[in-house]
XYZ file of C-alpha atoms in Angstrom:
537
model
C -19.587 -7.385 42.523
C -19.208 -9.581 38.983
C -16.646 -6.977 38.033
C -14.579 -6.741 41.371
C -14.809 -10.640 40.804
C -13.189 -10.427 37.665
C -10.608 -8.580 38.332
C -9.350 -10.534 41.031
C -9.398 -13.454 38.961
C -7.679 -11.749 36.285
C -3.417 -13.649 35.165
C -0.771 -10.779 36.047
C 0.745 -9.551 33.312
C 3.942 -11.384 32.652
C 5.502 -8.493 29.105
C 4.920 -5.315 27.971
C 4.251 -3.642 24.007
C 5.192 -0.557 23.162
C 3.224 1.502 21.004
C 5.061 4.552 18.855
C 2.693 6.292 16.471
C 3.676 8.006 13.339
C 1.078 10.388 12.634
C 3.624 11.415 9.839
C 3.654 8.786 8.225
C 0.617 6.916 8.651
C 2.530 4.096 10.599
C 2.071 2.007 13.584
C 5.506 -0.148 15.222
C 3.873 -2.456 17.756
C 7.325 -3.566 19.902
C 6.379 -6.944 22.442
C 8.346 -7.726 25.126
C 7.395 -11.189 26.221
C 9.416 -14.699 27.116
C 8.426 -17.062 24.108
C 10.194 -14.213 22.478
C 14.192 -14.281 22.490
C 14.160 -10.071 22.223
C 12.415 -7.634 21.432
C 10.373 -8.376 18.251
C 8.818 -4.948 16.630
C 6.261 -5.293 13.826
C 4.902 -2.333 12.181
C 1.842 -1.557 9.969
C -0.262 1.200 8.174
C -2.062 3.043 10.976
C -5.857 1.982 8.178
C -4.538 -1.559 8.830
C -6.365 -4.196 11.060
C -5.202 -5.985 13.931
C -6.021 -9.921 12.061
C -1.786 -9.596 10.134
C -0.724 -8.391 14.118
C -2.296 -11.961 15.554
C -1.160 -14.145 12.748
C 2.241 -12.461 12.252
C 2.819 -13.151 16.558
C 1.224 -16.182 17.126
C 3.225 -16.834 14.395
C 6.229 -15.921 16.791
C 5.467 -18.163 20.121
C 4.397 -20.813 18.187
C 0.475 -20.541 18.984
C -3.116 -20.481 16.813
C -4.153 -17.332 15.192
C -7.379 -17.056 17.653
C -4.287 -17.118 20.796
C -3.202 -13.464 20.516
C -6.386 -10.828 21.191
C -7.246 -7.212 22.303
C -8.877 -7.421 25.674
C -10.478 -3.950 26.912
C -10.741 -2.968 30.512
C -14.190 -4.045 30.523
C -12.505 -7.690 29.527
C -14.057 -7.942 26.221
C -12.843 -8.901 24.248
C -12.051 -6.256 20.483
C -12.379 -7.679 17.441
C -9.291 -8.747 15.278
C -11.214 -6.073 12.105
C -10.621 -3.375 14.224
C -7.344 -0.785 12.681
C -4.732 0.004 14.608
C -5.789 3.536 15.170
C -8.432 2.714 17.212
C -6.955 -0.076 18.620
C -4.629 1.145 20.717
C -5.950 2.623 24.130
C -4.448 3.088 27.479
C -6.037 0.565 29.424
C -6.688 -2.783 27.665
C -3.925 -5.385 27.652
C -2.895 -7.654 24.885
C -3.391 -11.937 25.680
C -0.921 -14.057 24.049
C -2.767 -17.624 24.843
C -3.207 -17.026 29.119
C -0.840 -14.443 29.470
C -1.184 -11.252 29.653
C 0.820 -8.132 27.975
C 0.277 -5.092 29.395
C 0.114 -1.526 27.080
C 2.057 1.247 27.041
C 1.916 4.699 24.023
C 5.563 6.630 22.690
C 3.755 9.937 21.341
C 4.366 12.055 18.908
C 2.845 15.228 19.582
C -1.046 13.707 20.240
C -3.345 12.890 22.853
C -3.654 8.860 23.142
C -7.485 9.054 23.289
C -9.791 8.995 19.792
C -10.584 11.555 18.148
C -13.530 9.307 16.651
C -16.471 11.352 18.120
C -14.482 14.379 18.936
C -15.851 17.424 15.829
C -13.034 18.290 13.442
C -12.468 22.041 13.971
C -11.480 23.873 11.170
C -7.976 23.482 11.680
C -8.662 19.937 10.371
C -9.674 20.415 7.660
C -9.398 22.404 4.210
C -10.880 25.557 3.151
C -12.560 25.843 -0.393
C -11.002 27.083 -3.592
C -12.045 30.044 -5.403
C -12.953 28.147 -8.561
C -14.899 25.448 -6.929
C -17.550 23.149 -8.318
C -21.344 23.563 -8.173
C -22.910 22.533 -5.891
C -23.685 18.347 -5.919
C -27.583 17.941 -4.439
C -28.277 13.644 -3.505
C -32.507 13.548 -2.016
C -33.653 10.551 -0.328
C -36.649 9.742 -0.157
C -39.527 7.215 1.136
C -41.846 4.589 -0.357
C -44.415 1.424 0.653
C -44.474 2.751 4.328
C -42.094 5.484 6.697
C -39.743 4.360 9.304
C -37.916 2.741 6.724
C -34.244 4.106 7.766
C -34.380 7.068 5.372
C -32.855 9.663 8.101
C -29.908 6.891 9.056
C -29.918 6.012 4.969
C -29.167 9.419 4.153
C -27.377 9.916 7.402
C -24.901 6.733 5.499
C -24.785 8.285 2.379
C -23.332 11.946 4.542
C -20.886 9.418 5.996
C -19.524 7.975 2.708
C -19.750 11.156 0.925
C -16.627 12.826 3.140
C -14.379 9.353 3.547
C -14.185 9.241 0.020
C -13.064 13.238 0.504
C -16.226 15.700 -0.333
C -17.369 18.594 2.939
C -21.426 17.615 2.847
C -23.727 19.107 4.793
C -27.323 17.856 5.684
C -31.029 18.792 5.059
C -34.151 17.773 6.291
C -37.861 18.038 5.240
C -40.660 18.245 6.666
C -44.184 18.313 5.385
C -46.214 18.558 7.899
C -47.554 22.162 8.968
C -46.483 22.581 12.186
C -43.647 25.893 11.542
C -41.275 23.246 13.713
C -41.318 20.469 16.339
C -41.177 22.355 19.402
C -44.522 21.848 20.747
C -45.130 18.493 18.545
C -45.532 15.178 20.946
C -42.776 12.661 21.561
C -45.505 9.957 21.600
C -45.945 10.481 17.520
C -42.267 12.331 16.875
C -40.074 11.095 19.644
C -37.224 13.570 20.614
C -36.961 16.915 19.934
C -34.104 17.628 18.993
C -32.082 21.220 19.933
C -29.329 22.349 17.248
C -26.528 24.325 18.718
C -28.452 28.028 17.402
C -31.498 26.492 19.889
C -33.458 25.441 16.791
C -36.184 22.796 17.132
C -36.084 20.267 14.468
C -36.958 16.292 13.990
C -34.806 14.003 15.887
C -33.211 12.924 12.555
C -30.795 16.184 12.314
C -28.990 14.337 14.934
C -28.713 11.622 13.193
C -27.008 14.006 10.565
C -24.861 15.426 12.731
C -23.722 12.511 14.952
C -22.642 10.421 11.572
C -20.999 13.482 9.747
C -20.292 15.544 12.863
C -21.885 18.567 11.639
C -23.056 21.623 13.713
C -27.113 22.737 11.611
C -28.549 25.924 12.419
C -33.262 25.039 12.232
C -32.891 26.429 8.630
C -31.584 23.570 8.168
C -35.074 21.724 9.106
C -37.844 22.778 6.097
C -41.222 22.428 7.131
C -44.538 23.129 5.724
C -44.958 25.927 8.001
C -42.279 27.613 7.905
C -41.965 27.728 4.099
C -46.333 28.892 4.042
C -45.137 31.370 6.898
C -42.243 33.145 4.282
C -44.515 33.917 1.724
C -47.546 34.716 3.150
C -45.492 37.523 4.672
C -43.949 38.103 1.848
C -46.719 38.151 0.062
C -48.517 41.120 3.002
C -45.328 43.104 1.882
C -46.244 43.174 -1.397
C -43.567 41.168 -2.697
C -45.152 39.424 -5.367
C -46.283 42.842 -6.993
C -50.452 42.179 -6.514
C -50.177 38.737 -8.522
C -52.290 35.692 -7.010
C -49.952 34.001 -4.709
C -50.375 29.911 -6.118
C -48.333 26.929 -4.807
C -46.513 27.098 -8.086
C -45.233 29.266 -8.918
C -44.257 31.006 -5.899
C -44.310 28.377 -3.009
C -41.807 25.915 -5.612
C -40.402 29.045 -5.877
C -39.700 29.460 -2.298
C -38.386 26.180 -2.319
C -36.456 25.883 -4.032
C -34.418 29.201 -2.796
C -34.073 27.534 1.221
C -32.877 25.399 0.213
C -30.356 26.812 -2.270
C -29.627 28.898 0.041
C -28.769 26.855 3.022
C -26.363 24.207 1.281
C -24.197 26.517 0.624
C -23.912 27.712 4.538
C -20.684 26.232 6.305
C -21.627 23.670 8.894
C -18.516 21.466 9.417
C -16.203 24.724 10.927
C -14.873 25.296 8.174
C -14.662 27.217 5.828
C -16.734 28.903 2.135
C -19.878 26.645 1.059
C -19.351 22.819 0.847
C -18.867 20.053 -2.454
C -22.500 17.679 -1.246
C -25.577 18.919 0.821
C -27.405 15.483 1.290
C -31.435 16.213 1.684
C -34.232 13.876 3.202
C -37.633 14.599 1.993
C -39.710 13.167 5.051
C -42.938 11.040 4.286
C -43.918 8.328 1.796
C -44.303 9.387 -1.755
C -48.174 10.015 -2.732
C -48.419 12.190 0.415
C -50.300 15.116 -0.176
C -48.908 17.701 2.265
C -45.316 16.782 0.142
C -46.871 17.259 -2.930
C -45.156 21.233 -2.898
C -41.920 19.377 -2.199
C -41.978 16.247 -4.471
C -43.204 19.083 -7.357
C -39.797 22.169 -6.605
C -37.698 19.245 -5.881
C -38.600 18.554 -9.949
C -38.147 21.652 -10.877
C -34.643 22.247 -9.034
C -32.619 19.919 -10.505
C -33.231 21.488 -14.449
C -32.315 24.642 -12.354
C -28.765 22.862 -10.617
C -28.621 20.612 -13.414
C -29.335 16.591 -13.409
C -25.808 16.080 -13.345
C -25.624 17.491 -10.007
C -28.390 15.807 -8.955
C -28.846 11.987 -7.431
C -31.699 10.553 -5.937
C -32.302 7.640 -3.755
C -35.123 6.167 -3.178
C -35.583 4.346 0.232
C -38.522 1.274 -0.191
C -39.297 -1.778 1.721
C -39.639 -5.502 0.000
C -41.441 -7.678 2.255
C -40.751 -11.366 3.241
C -43.848 -13.057 2.597
C -44.498 -16.936 4.041
C -42.739 -19.671 4.719
C -40.773 -20.316 1.738
C -39.204 -16.843 2.619
C -40.648 -15.132 -0.807
C -39.423 -11.355 -1.567
C -42.743 -9.465 -2.984
C -41.732 -6.932 -4.957
C -44.994 -4.840 -6.051
C -44.680 -2.713 -3.281
C -41.422 -1.288 -4.179
C -42.230 -1.484 -8.323
C -45.556 1.315 -7.448
C -43.984 3.729 -4.808
C -41.612 3.954 -7.650
C -44.321 4.904 -10.671
C -46.092 7.359 -7.472
C -42.376 8.589 -8.158
C -42.106 8.762 -11.683
C -45.910 10.184 -12.280
C -44.726 12.844 -10.153
C -41.572 14.061 -12.613
C -38.403 12.754 -10.042
C -37.133 9.596 -11.768
C -34.848 7.632 -8.440
C -31.440 6.605 -9.469
C -30.356 4.490 -6.895
C -33.340 1.768 -4.862
C -32.455 1.371 -0.776
C -34.351 -1.634 -1.080
C -34.927 -2.422 3.419
C -35.570 -5.786 4.861
C -34.804 -8.579 6.961
C -32.494 -10.852 4.911
C -30.116 -10.158 2.826
C -32.074 -9.760 -0.356
C -31.122 -12.390 -3.546
C -29.740 -10.957 -6.801
C -32.619 -12.049 -9.042
C -35.322 -10.020 -6.831
C -33.122 -6.914 -7.511
C -32.468 -8.532 -11.234
C -36.495 -8.057 -11.325
C -36.944 -4.214 -9.425
C -33.779 -2.785 -11.839
C -36.305 -4.246 -14.601
C -39.557 -3.055 -13.817
C -37.837 -0.070 -12.132
C -36.181 1.301 -14.728
C -32.221 1.770 -12.541
C -29.432 -0.605 -13.676
C -28.997 -3.909 -11.316
C -25.661 -2.912 -9.886
C -27.780 0.260 -8.027
C -30.330 -1.704 -6.242
C -28.733 -1.493 -2.785
C -30.007 -3.875 -0.373
C -29.412 -3.411 3.381
C -31.232 -5.599 6.019
C -30.904 -5.790 9.446
C -27.525 -4.912 10.826
C -26.002 -5.712 14.562
C -25.666 -1.448 14.455
C -26.424 1.335 12.460
C -22.915 2.192 11.913
C -22.450 -1.084 9.623
C -24.794 0.717 7.477
C -22.938 2.982 5.891
C -20.253 -0.477 5.808
C -22.953 -2.179 3.845
C -23.440 0.294 1.204
C -19.654 1.219 0.452
C -19.940 -3.068 -0.166
C -21.865 -3.152 -2.429
C -19.936 -0.578 -3.919
C -21.519 2.334 -3.981
C -19.224 5.359 -3.171
C -17.718 4.270 -6.743
C -21.305 4.535 -8.054
C -22.636 7.606 -6.352
C -19.338 9.327 -7.896
C -19.235 8.542 -10.449
C -22.978 9.835 -10.853
C -22.377 13.023 -9.920
C -18.947 13.230 -12.009
C -16.749 13.709 -9.064
C -13.167 12.061 -8.368
C -12.568 10.196 -4.658
C -10.143 12.668 -3.225
C -8.870 9.577 -0.370
C -5.883 10.722 1.125
C -4.429 10.341 4.567
C -7.895 11.076 6.315
C -10.028 9.999 4.557
C -8.337 6.737 4.667
C -8.273 6.829 8.767
C -12.063 8.282 8.277
C -13.166 4.701 6.704
C -10.016 2.724 8.444
C -11.826 4.230 12.552
C -14.845 4.149 11.305
C -14.851 0.033 10.539
C -13.155 0.232 14.283
C -16.347 1.610 15.686
C -18.677 -1.132 14.253
C -15.796 -3.426 14.860
C -16.153 -2.239 18.757
C -19.885 -2.369 19.228
C -20.159 -5.803 17.806
C -17.179 -6.831 20.210
C -18.543 -5.245 23.711
C -20.001 -8.370 26.065
C -19.462 -6.748 30.207
C -22.844 -5.010 30.297
C -23.562 -1.131 32.801
C -27.614 -1.083 33.063
C -28.693 2.167 33.922
C -32.256 3.172 34.846
C -33.954 5.825 33.283
C -37.602 7.613 34.683
C -39.604 9.356 32.042
C -42.567 9.944 30.831
C -42.733 9.247 27.634
C -40.551 5.975 27.916
C -43.256 3.256 25.637
C -41.921 5.227 22.514
C -37.919 5.024 23.196
C -36.843 7.632 20.398
C -38.516 10.130 22.574
C -35.382 10.121 24.315
C -33.387 9.057 21.568
C -29.838 11.668 22.464
C -29.962 10.520 26.713
C -30.149 7.028 24.157
C -27.725 7.722 21.967
C -25.224 9.950 24.832
C -25.578 6.842 27.269
C -24.763 4.685 24.608
C -21.774 6.370 23.284
C -20.336 6.665 26.952
C -20.812 2.904 26.997
C -18.151 2.976 24.294
C -16.077 4.961 25.446
C -15.410 3.579 29.126
C -15.990 -0.474 26.496
C -19.476 -1.945 28.195
C -22.687 -2.803 26.182
C -25.185 -1.091 27.482
C -28.944 -1.697 28.778
C -31.120 0.463 29.808
C -34.218 -0.037 32.452
C -36.715 2.070 31.486
C -38.425 3.669 34.067
C -42.529 4.313 33.570
C -42.759 7.108 36.269
C -46.264 7.354 35.588
C -46.539 4.160 37.724
C -44.107 5.635 40.630
C -46.952 7.889 41.359
C -49.803 7.292 44.040
C -52.770 6.877 41.767
C -51.049 3.529 40.072
C -51.040 2.479 43.738
C -54.912 2.309 43.310
C -55.672 1.486 39.904
C -52.355 -1.234 38.869
C -50.408 -1.640 41.984
C -48.654 -4.473 39.831
C -47.464 -2.079 37.690
C -46.573 0.465 40.632
C -44.445 -2.308 42.181
C -42.716 -3.422 39.510
C -41.651 -0.154 38.744
C -40.401 0.983 42.600
C -38.683 -1.836 42.531
C -36.284 -1.734 39.144
C -35.829 1.853 40.598
C -34.612 0.637 43.984
C -32.773 -1.719 42.282
C -30.892 0.826 39.745
C -30.717 3.508 43.211
C -29.081 0.380 44.984
C -26.310 -0.686 42.080
C -23.723 1.592 42.945
C -21.772 3.322 40.930
C -24.420 4.677 38.170
C -27.780 6.600 39.560
C -30.674 6.599 37.604
C -31.589 9.677 34.927
C -34.056 11.891 35.149
C -34.613 13.409 31.767
C -37.199 15.805 31.234
C -40.635 15.925 32.299
C -42.955 18.196 30.721
C -45.411 19.340 32.976
C -48.096 16.836 33.953
C -50.358 16.561 36.437
C -49.330 13.032 37.029
C -45.553 14.389 36.807
C -44.357 13.020 40.497
C -41.174 14.932 42.825
C -38.113 13.653 41.347
C -37.042 13.675 45.535
C -39.762 11.146 45.953
C -37.248 8.383 44.208
C -34.143 9.006 45.496
C -35.528 9.164 49.026
C -37.830 6.145 49.226
C -34.622 3.919 48.853
C -33.935 4.947 52.298
C -36.925 5.011 53.670
C -37.305 1.064 52.865
C -35.268 -2.226 53.837
C -32.667 -2.656 51.075
C -33.406 -5.502 48.197
C -32.042 -8.538 48.932
């Protein structure tokens, strides 16, 4: 009803903007037809430029302040002027000049006007590898102090930066637990089970890799202790070790190195030939007993492939203590000491904190952790995760990472387009103000990561329709008759939330897959309840 009321109060359009894209030249022309202009005026920009210059020039031409020109989304949200032209101009949006709205029309040269940002690249759009290729480059992301600092997002962000620099990227996740895969692990402990295209059940971080870098990974890209030990035992039973005593060093570590090297050369981006770079995330924290074989294998691996072809990022926590906000570096110092004692020397420190780190803290970390001050990267909490690659790039990470790996940027029109669209996506997420609420009924709603793919799918869909997503999580156990007797308040609250979702068109609630359980309630009861009760006010 609110959206309908907004639609009826919107002013009528009084002009038009004709958008013409020239993809061969990488430019865009905006022809503005507006009463305040004596004749239609044409503005031309590169596709990768932001809207800000256009807004300023148009405002001067119509004798208004720069903030009087805005791009309005279909939902009514105001788009950020930091968006690139390649991302900003879409059907359904309008240009606002003062109180007037101008509709958009498009002249495309054999190009679909929909954004290509969230689509997987096809092999026809990617370069093939030459025969005299350079050696594979490896980027390893480790973690210290505590888990859950964002190693997966950091690894995904580094993949984005390498891709925007013109290199093909793949990813590997190492999970030190003894499980063979994540298929039988509780979502309460480990989050969702991410199902890969080949049916492999893997850690949810592989979903982050796929979404950030547009990859299609396999089950072998998720290495676990269970898989490694299973492989070693099978070799021993076949007699492959020729009667030798099977030990962690060298047999287990050799198996890990062989697995990494084999999987790193598998193409995962739809193109032919092996990738250029492999980003490896080591799960857990440095010092864990179960991760020690992998740390030792990575120590040996740097000599196997060459130290110049391997770079280490260490993600650590810099807590802020007390009301004065003092930044404590000791946890990171101890974490790096443990890592160096195991034979790995970090090239970059990724320092997680709630607020931006001071320069003095970075210098102190550099002094005690044996890294250059410019390699101490502050990654504080940001408005959305799509800003993490931008935050790293702003601190010079791309340039220094390429220099460390002896790589030269291959930035062409495609790479510039990718970088501009990534900035535009981050700006879009922060620009959305019109909400859309969706109820999700599930068994594991106490941990949002248990339904991370559902969450991300809804989030990406909300971007497409230009709405700010709000999910109403409903615990399915609170909908059972047993809950009515034990916790009547939770029972009434859950059914009220469900009924509100069912009685609010046009979106019904979602029911993610529930594990078989005596407490699992028939989904049909959820959808028939509102029809058997009087509507809520």
